[in-house]
């Protein structure tokens, strides 16, 4: 437990120190890598609430990642074309303001998670995995075949969106924003896990019948967890789109869902900092193995296989020992 | 809308459905007997297609290519079962999903390494190329009819295998009570390898047959895999009958939806808008079908209640 805290602190410091060093050494590419780690970790933190706390194996989290991305893409593209989003019955303009985009991304993905949750939480086990996968494919094909916002080609945004008081085009300032949001989400996750809600959710994962028998509605617990989880992943999607200044249906693809899950698993399921460790490892592997060989996915696959078969606690589990903090 | 076009689409739907059944039958058997959810099934399909294309290119014989596809996919299945899958039977579904997702990464990139990124081509054998005229004056490609026939024959063969043979009895017994049949002296781990190899061979056959209709390339397996998963979820996981009904339902829904929806929308929209809206909805239709089935029957049409 104490060791896990030390590892967590070291991870957070490293994620902060590397880009600061890169900023001093004038290496903007390294800052961008760190920004990607922070954003993907944020998406993972979202999934970890459903997967780690709630035991909900969702293979459809790309939905929320994509909705966040498209929330940013649609709002910003209307703003850059000076074409209002809606004229009647009331005028809605596009916007380049990050806080507004974030709010829209969070609300839209939370709503989507609520609806999808109501429908798919009726099932469990493999059926839940499959129905979330199917919803993901539904969104993917819709994004591909809907021509209004780029269809298969996606949408490009020419200039990064604005945040009051900051210059978001400066890599280190954009990183700071993403890092702050990640820290906020981690704090929320830690508070949730200790709150009565998180304890009940964990209990429902371990023994549903007992939780039901003391009068707690486990369906409602899971629905709330799934909604919060979707909202956080949606926020990460908006940031990811802003980082690339590009959105495409690939954000909705099931490979994206698989990758978000890989961050969580590589790092350690249910560990608070699992997604951070996993995303950092993923980006490091992508960067270094991708530089060595075009076929780096083979090594990623072997590593993932090794973790699943032999090191079930993931990176943090291996370093910090077996017991999980809030179980 | 002419009836000829409609019948053509129905035949396309059947052909697609039968193809999905070959994939779904293996998946559902593996799930039913071993309780394993195998995402790498699409990779076995890809291996079948690549083996067929390579052997056809080398020997020029389509039959040899089919045999190679069956053999390669079954061999890959046995290898994967012994090295990896065997360790996953007692794990939860999350571990199974992840480990088999890892296998997809390994197989896809490994194939790209061996064969490169350019697609291979497999020709329809000469004896089966060209259209035939069906009663009613419909001209339809002979090869697609043959695929429908092969698929239905495989379905019949599987039902016979499961219902009437000693192996089938063991498979059904393994589904019900693993310990009991092990106690009766059946080598359960050999039985599991056999079931896995059978499923893999069916996926390889599907890959080789479809490989002659489309290009053979890395990543061809995953879209089919997802549809096959949709099929077994609609049919009820573990049920071969459910897989057949689900596969035909999904095949027909997909082809007829893509054909009929734009026509339907044209009734109250401009043609251009109707075409794009119809196509958008049609591409989502099978997932809507699946979500609908699960909402009303959370364990699928033929699934056992949990």
PDB file of N, CA, C and O in Angstrom, chain B residues 243-294:
ATOM      1  N   UNK B 243     -26.753 -19.827 -34.020  1.00  0.00           N
ATOM      2  CA  UNK B 243     -25.771 -19.226 -34.922  1.00  0.00           C
ATOM      3  C   UNK B 243     -26.290 -19.219 -36.353  1.00  0.00           C
ATOM      4  O   UNK B 243     -26.123 -18.241 -37.082  1.00  0.00           O
ATOM      5  N   UNK B 244     -26.954 -20.310 -36.764  1.00  0.00           N
ATOM      6  CA  UNK B 244     -27.463 -20.379 -38.141  1.00  0.00           C
ATOM      7  C   UNK B 244     -28.563 -19.341 -38.347  1.00  0.00           C
ATOM      8  O   UNK B 244     -28.528 -18.553 -39.293  1.00  0.00           O
ATOM      9  N   UNK B 245     -29.531 -19.319 -37.417  1.00  0.00           N
ATOM     10  CA  UNK B 245     -30.631 -18.359 -37.545  1.00  0.00           C
ATOM     11  C   UNK B 245     -30.083 -16.933 -37.485  1.00  0.00           C
ATOM     12  O   UNK B 245     -30.416 -16.080 -38.318  1.00  0.00           O
ATOM     13  N   UNK B 246     -29.192 -16.679 -36.522  1.00  0.00           N
ATOM     14  CA  UNK B 246     -28.618 -15.340 -36.378  1.00  0.00           C
ATOM     15  C   UNK B 246     -27.849 -14.932 -37.620  1.00  0.00           C
ATOM     16  O   UNK B 246     -27.963 -13.795 -38.085  1.00  0.00           O
ATOM     17  N   UNK B 247     -27.074 -15.861 -38.188  1.00  0.00           N
ATOM     18  CA  UNK B 247     -26.262 -15.527 -39.354  1.00  0.00           C
ATOM     19  C   UNK B 247     -27.135 -15.154 -40.539  1.00  0.00           C
ATOM     20  O   UNK B 247     -26.890 -14.156 -41.232  1.00  0.00           O
ATOM     21  N   UNK B 248     -28.187 -15.945 -40.773  1.00  0.00           N
ATOM     22  CA  UNK B 248     -29.059 -15.638 -41.910  1.00  0.00           C
ATOM     23  C   UNK B 248     -29.793 -14.323 -41.665  1.00  0.00           C
ATOM     24  O   UNK B 248     -29.940 -13.497 -42.574  1.00  0.00           O
ATOM     25  N   UNK B 249     -30.209 -14.108 -40.409  1.00  0.00           N
ATOM     26  CA  UNK B 249     -30.908 -12.867 -40.063  1.00  0.00           C
ATOM     27  C   UNK B 249     -29.998 -11.660 -40.319  1.00  0.00           C
ATOM     28  O   UNK B 249     -30.403 -10.675 -40.935  1.00  0.00           O
ATOM     29  N   UNK B 250     -28.754 -11.759 -39.854  1.00  0.00           N
ATOM     30  CA  UNK B 250     -27.823 -10.636 -40.012  1.00  0.00           C
ATOM     31  C   UNK B 250     -27.491 -10.437 -41.491  1.00  0.00           C
ATOM     32  O   UNK B 250     -27.497  -9.317 -41.998  1.00  0.00           O
ATOM     33  N   UNK B 251     -27.229 -11.528 -42.216  1.00  0.00           N
ATOM     34  CA  UNK B 251     -26.904 -11.423 -43.638  1.00  0.00           C
ATOM     35  C   UNK B 251     -28.024 -10.757 -44.416  1.00  0.00           C
ATOM     36  O   UNK B 251     -27.805  -9.820 -45.191  1.00  0.00           O
ATOM     37  N   UNK B 252     -29.247 -11.215 -44.186  1.00  0.00           N
ATOM     38  CA  UNK B 252     -30.382 -10.665 -44.929  1.00  0.00           C
ATOM     39  C   UNK B 252     -30.657  -9.227 -44.516  1.00  0.00           C
ATOM     40  O   UNK B 252     -30.911  -8.362 -45.363  1.00  0.00           O
ATOM     41  N   UNK B 253     -30.587  -8.942 -43.210  1.00  0.00           N
ATOM     42  CA  UNK B 253     -30.837  -7.573 -42.737  1.00  0.00           C
ATOM     43  C   UNK B 253     -29.853  -6.612 -43.380  1.00  0.00           C
ATOM     44  O   UNK B 253     -30.227  -5.528 -43.834  1.00  0.00           O
ATOM     45  N   UNK B 254     -28.581  -7.020 -43.421  1.00  0.00           N
ATOM     46  CA  UNK B 254     -27.561  -6.129 -43.954  1.00  0.00           C
ATOM     47  C   UNK B 254     -27.791  -5.852 -45.434  1.00  0.00           C
ATOM     48  O   UNK B 254     -27.827  -4.706 -45.867  1.00  0.00           O
ATOM     49  N   UNK B 255     -27.953  -6.900 -46.223  1.00  0.00           N
ATOM     50  CA  UNK B 255     -28.083  -6.704 -47.679  1.00  0.00           C
ATOM     51  C   UNK B 255     -29.405  -6.045 -48.039  1.00  0.00           C
ATOM     52  O   UNK B 255     -29.457  -5.134 -48.858  1.00  0.00           O
ATOM     53  N   UNK B 256     -30.503  -6.524 -47.428  1.00  0.00           N
ATOM     54  CA  UNK B 256     -31.802  -5.951 -47.780  1.00  0.00           C
ATOM     55  C   UNK B 256     -31.925  -4.531 -47.241  1.00  0.00           C
ATOM     56  O   UNK B 256     -32.515  -3.670 -47.890  1.00  0.00           O
ATOM     57  N   UNK B 257     -31.355  -4.268 -46.056  1.00  0.00           N
ATOM     58  CA  UNK B 257     -31.406  -2.920 -45.492  1.00  0.00           C
ATOM     59  C   UNK B 257     -30.697  -1.929 -46.396  1.00  0.00           C
ATOM     60  O   UNK B 257     -31.197  -0.849 -46.679  1.00  0.00           O
ATOM     61  N   UNK B 258     -29.500  -2.314 -46.878  1.00  0.00           N
ATOM     62  CA  UNK B 258     -28.746  -1.427 -47.757  1.00  0.00           C
ATOM     63  C   UNK B 258     -29.491  -1.152 -49.053  1.00  0.00           C
ATOM     64  O   UNK B 258     -29.328  -0.113 -49.682  1.00  0.00           O
ATOM     65  N   UNK B 259     -30.338  -2.089 -49.452  1.00  0.00           N
ATOM     66  CA  UNK B 259     -31.064  -1.952 -50.713  1.00  0.00           C
ATOM     67  C   UNK B 259     -32.395  -1.234 -50.521  1.00  0.00           C
ATOM     68  O   UNK B 259     -32.744  -0.323 -51.268  1.00  0.00           O
ATOM     69  N   UNK B 260     -33.118  -1.622 -49.464  1.00  0.00           N
ATOM     70  CA  UNK B 260     -34.484  -1.117 -49.309  1.00  0.00           C
ATOM     71  C   UNK B 260     -34.571   0.244 -48.623  1.00  0.00           C
ATOM     72  O   UNK B 260     -35.407   1.065 -48.979  1.00  0.00           O
ATOM     73  N   UNK B 261     -33.687   0.496 -47.636  1.00  0.00           N
ATOM     74  CA  UNK B 261     -33.835   1.736 -46.866  1.00  0.00           C
ATOM     75  C   UNK B 261     -33.738   2.996 -47.726  1.00  0.00           C
ATOM     76  O   UNK B 261     -34.579   3.879 -47.605  1.00  0.00           O
ATOM     77  N   UNK B 262     -32.717   3.095 -48.622  1.00  0.00           N
ATOM     78  CA  UNK B 262     -32.679   4.295 -49.469  1.00  0.00           C
ATOM     79  C   UNK B 262     -33.947   4.440 -50.305  1.00  0.00           C
ATOM     80  O   UNK B 262     -34.464   5.553 -50.487  1.00  0.00           O
ATOM     81  N   UNK B 263     -34.485   3.312 -50.780  1.00  0.00           N
ATOM     82  CA  UNK B 263     -35.730   3.369 -51.557  1.00  0.00           C
ATOM     83  C   UNK B 263     -36.880   3.874 -50.698  1.00  0.00           C
ATOM     84  O   UNK B 263     -37.676   4.715 -51.107  1.00  0.00           O
ATOM     85  N   UNK B 264     -36.921   3.370 -49.463  1.00  0.00           N
ATOM     86  CA  UNK B 264     -37.973   3.745 -48.541  1.00  0.00           C
ATOM     87  C   UNK B 264     -37.904   5.243 -48.240  1.00  0.00           C
ATOM     88  O   UNK B 264     -38.898   5.953 -48.259  1.00  0.00           O
ATOM     89  N   UNK B 265     -36.661   5.727 -47.983  1.00  0.00           N
ATOM     90  CA  UNK B 265     -36.483   7.139 -47.633  1.00  0.00           C
ATOM     91  C   UNK B 265     -36.821   8.038 -48.809  1.00  0.00           C
ATOM     92  O   UNK B 265     -37.177   9.183 -48.632  1.00  0.00           O
ATOM     93  N   UNK B 266     -36.687   7.499 -50.017  1.00  0.00           N
ATOM     94  CA  UNK B 266     -36.983   8.301 -51.197  1.00  0.00           C
ATOM     95  C   UNK B 266     -38.460   8.691 -51.248  1.00  0.00           C
ATOM     96  O   UNK B 266     -38.838   9.628 -51.918  1.00  0.00           O
ATOM     97  N   UNK B 267     -39.277   7.931 -50.522  1.00  0.00           N
ATOM     98  CA  UNK B 267     -40.697   8.243 -50.493  1.00  0.00           C
ATOM     99  C   UNK B 267     -40.986   9.615 -49.902  1.00  0.00           C
ATOM    100  O   UNK B 267     -41.971  10.248 -50.263  1.00  0.00           O
ATOM    101  N   UNK B 268     -40.132  10.102 -49.002  1.00  0.00           N
ATOM    102  CA  UNK B 268     -40.448  11.391 -48.367  1.00  0.00           C
ATOM    103  C   UNK B 268     -39.250  12.337 -48.292  1.00  0.00           C
ATOM    104  O   UNK B 268     -39.250  13.299 -47.553  1.00  0.00           O
ATOM    105  N   UNK B 269     -38.154  12.013 -49.049  1.00  0.00           N
ATOM    106  CA  UNK B 269     -36.991  12.902 -49.020  1.00  0.00           C
ATOM    107  C   UNK B 269     -36.488  13.098 -50.431  1.00  0.00           C
ATOM    108  O   UNK B 269     -36.879  12.386 -51.342  1.00  0.00           O
ATOM    109  N   UNK B 270     -35.583  14.083 -50.588  1.00  0.00           N
ATOM    110  CA  UNK B 270     -34.955  14.225 -51.901  1.00  0.00           C
ATOM    111  C   UNK B 270     -34.051  13.008 -52.138  1.00  0.00           C
ATOM    112  O   UNK B 270     -33.503  12.460 -51.204  1.00  0.00           O
ATOM    113  N   UNK B 271     -33.861  12.617 -53.417  1.00  0.00           N
ATOM    114  CA  UNK B 271     -33.093  11.402 -53.713  1.00  0.00           C
ATOM    115  C   UNK B 271     -31.699  11.398 -53.097  1.00  0.00           C
ATOM    116  O   UNK B 271     -31.299  10.392 -52.495  1.00  0.00           O
ATOM    117  N   UNK B 272     -30.947  12.512 -53.200  1.00  0.00           N
ATOM    118  CA  UNK B 272     -29.566  12.515 -52.702  1.00  0.00           C
ATOM    119  C   UNK B 272     -29.549  12.312 -51.183  1.00  0.00           C
ATOM    120  O   UNK B 272     -28.800  11.485 -50.654  1.00  0.00           O
ATOM    121  N   UNK B 273     -30.412  13.077 -50.502  1.00  0.00           N
ATOM    122  CA  UNK B 273     -30.473  12.980 -49.046  1.00  0.00           C
ATOM    123  C   UNK B 273     -30.943  11.593 -48.635  1.00  0.00           C
ATOM    124  O   UNK B 273     -30.453  11.007 -47.676  1.00  0.00           O
ATOM    125  N   UNK B 274     -31.913  11.048 -49.403  1.00  0.00           N
ATOM    126  CA  UNK B 274     -32.441   9.726 -49.075  1.00  0.00           C
ATOM    127  C   UNK B 274     -31.354   8.676 -49.190  1.00  0.00           C
ATOM    128  O   UNK B 274     -31.245   7.781 -48.348  1.00  0.00           O
ATOM    129  N   UNK B 275     -30.534   8.784 -50.234  1.00  0.00           N
ATOM    130  CA  UNK B 275     -29.474   7.794 -50.425  1.00  0.00           C
ATOM    131  C   UNK B 275     -28.500   7.827 -49.265  1.00  0.00           C
ATOM    132  O   UNK B 275     -28.148   6.791 -48.701  1.00  0.00           O
ATOM    133  N   UNK B 276     -28.073   9.041 -48.857  1.00  0.00           N
ATOM    134  CA  UNK B 276     -27.059   9.085 -47.793  1.00  0.00           C
ATOM    135  C   UNK B 276     -27.659   8.728 -46.442  1.00  0.00           C
ATOM    136  O   UNK B 276     -27.047   8.004 -45.666  1.00  0.00           O
ATOM    137  N   UNK B 277     -28.878   9.192 -46.170  1.00  0.00           N
ATOM    138  CA  UNK B 277     -29.509   8.847 -44.891  1.00  0.00           C
ATOM    139  C   UNK B 277     -29.792   7.346 -44.836  1.00  0.00           C
ATOM    140  O   UNK B 277     -29.565   6.688 -43.822  1.00  0.00           O
ATOM    141  N   UNK B 278     -30.261   6.806 -45.964  1.00  0.00           N
ATOM    142  CA  UNK B 278     -30.559   5.377 -46.025  1.00  0.00           C
ATOM    143  C   UNK B 278     -29.306   4.559 -45.804  1.00  0.00           C
ATOM    144  O   UNK B 278     -29.308   3.582 -45.044  1.00  0.00           O
ATOM    145  N   UNK B 279     -28.203   4.973 -46.447  1.00  0.00           N
ATOM    146  CA  UNK B 279     -26.957   4.230 -46.310  1.00  0.00           C
ATOM    147  C   UNK B 279     -26.448   4.309 -44.874  1.00  0.00           C
ATOM    148  O   UNK B 279     -25.967   3.315 -44.323  1.00  0.00           O
ATOM    149  N   UNK B 280     -26.575   5.509 -44.264  1.00  0.00           N
ATOM    150  CA  UNK B 280     -26.103   5.668 -42.886  1.00  0.00           C
ATOM    151  C   UNK B 280     -26.869   4.746 -41.951  1.00  0.00           C
ATOM    152  O   UNK B 280     -26.281   4.043 -41.129  1.00  0.00           O
ATOM    153  N   UNK B 281     -28.190   4.740 -42.116  1.00  0.00           N
ATOM    154  CA  UNK B 281     -28.999   3.894 -41.232  1.00  0.00           C
ATOM    155  C   UNK B 281     -28.750   2.421 -41.524  1.00  0.00           C
ATOM    156  O   UNK B 281     -28.656   1.594 -40.610  1.00  0.00           O
ATOM    157  N   UNK B 282     -28.591   2.077 -42.815  1.00  0.00           N
ATOM    158  CA  UNK B 282     -28.400   0.676 -43.184  1.00  0.00           C
ATOM    159  C   UNK B 282     -27.116   0.123 -42.576  1.00  0.00           C
ATOM    160  O   UNK B 282     -27.074  -1.029 -42.136  1.00  0.00           O
ATOM    161  N   UNK B 283     -26.065   0.961 -42.510  1.00  0.00           N
ATOM    162  CA  UNK B 283     -24.803   0.460 -41.974  1.00  0.00           C
ATOM    163  C   UNK B 283     -24.902   0.206 -40.475  1.00  0.00           C
ATOM    164  O   UNK B 283     -24.113  -0.529 -39.908  1.00  0.00           O
ATOM    165  N   UNK B 284     -25.896   0.837 -39.830  1.00  0.00           N
ATOM    166  CA  UNK B 284     -26.057   0.632 -38.387  1.00  0.00           C
ATOM    167  C   UNK B 284     -27.096  -0.435 -38.072  1.00  0.00           C
ATOM    168  O   UNK B 284     -27.242  -0.847 -36.924  1.00  0.00           O
ATOM    169  N   UNK B 285     -27.805  -0.876 -39.124  1.00  0.00           N
ATOM    170  CA  UNK B 285     -29.017  -1.676 -38.913  1.00  0.00           C
ATOM    171  C   UNK B 285     -28.782  -2.946 -38.106  1.00  0.00           C
ATOM    172  O   UNK B 285     -29.525  -3.258 -37.181  1.00  0.00           O
ATOM    173  N   UNK B 286     -27.699  -3.710 -38.451  1.00  0.00           N
ATOM    174  CA  UNK B 286     -27.519  -4.975 -37.738  1.00  0.00           C
ATOM    175  C   UNK B 286     -27.184  -4.753 -36.267  1.00  0.00           C
ATOM    176  O   UNK B 286     -27.551  -5.558 -35.428  1.00  0.00           O
ATOM    177  N   UNK B 287     -26.507  -3.632 -35.973  1.00  0.00           N
ATOM    178  CA  UNK B 287     -26.201  -3.366 -34.569  1.00  0.00           C
ATOM    179  C   UNK B 287     -27.456  -2.966 -33.826  1.00  0.00           C
ATOM    180  O   UNK B 287     -27.621  -3.269 -32.649  1.00  0.00           O
ATOM    181  N   UNK B 288     -28.343  -2.249 -34.548  1.00  0.00           N
ATOM    182  CA  UNK B 288     -29.629  -1.906 -33.939  1.00  0.00           C
ATOM    183  C   UNK B 288     -30.419  -3.189 -33.690  1.00  0.00           C
ATOM    184  O   UNK B 288     -31.020  -3.373 -32.634  1.00  0.00           O
ATOM    185  N   UNK B 289     -30.360  -4.095 -34.669  1.00  0.00           N
ATOM    186  CA  UNK B 289     -31.035  -5.391 -34.515  1.00  0.00           C
ATOM    187  C   UNK B 289     -30.519  -6.118 -33.276  1.00  0.00           C
ATOM    188  O   UNK B 289     -31.284  -6.611 -32.449  1.00  0.00           O
ATOM    189  N   UNK B 290     -29.186  -6.134 -33.146  1.00  0.00           N
ATOM    190  CA  UNK B 290     -28.598  -6.841 -32.017  1.00  0.00           C
ATOM    191  C   UNK B 290     -28.985  -6.196 -30.687  1.00  0.00           C
ATOM    192  O   UNK B 290     -29.375  -6.883 -29.739  1.00  0.00           O
ATOM    193  N   UNK B 291     -28.883  -4.867 -30.637  1.00  0.00           N
ATOM    194  CA  UNK B 291     -29.245  -4.183 -29.394  1.00  0.00           C
ATOM    195  C   UNK B 291     -30.698  -4.480 -29.069  1.00  0.00           C
ATOM    196  O   UNK B 291     -31.040  -4.762 -27.917  1.00  0.00           O
ATOM    197  N   UNK B 292     -31.545  -4.478 -30.104  1.00  0.00           N
ATOM    198  CA  UNK B 292     -32.960  -4.754 -29.893  1.00  0.00           C
ATOM    199  C   UNK B 292     -33.179  -6.150 -29.329  1.00  0.00           C
ATOM    200  O   UNK B 292     -33.915  -6.334 -28.354  1.00  0.00           O
ATOM    201  N   UNK B 293     -32.513  -7.137 -29.923  1.00  0.00           N
ATOM    202  CA  UNK B 293     -32.675  -8.509 -29.446  1.00  0.00           C
ATOM    203  C   UNK B 293     -32.225  -8.620 -27.990  1.00  0.00           C
ATOM    204  O   UNK B 293     -32.907  -9.195 -27.147  1.00  0.00           O
ATOM    205  N   UNK B 294     -31.062  -8.004 -27.687  1.00  0.00           N
ATOM    206  CA  UNK B 294     -30.532  -8.127 -26.327  1.00  0.00           C
ATOM    207  C   UNK B 294     -31.405  -7.432 -25.300  1.00  0.00           C
ATOM    208  O   UNK B 294     -31.487  -7.862 -24.153  1.00  0.00           O
TER     209      UNK B 294
END
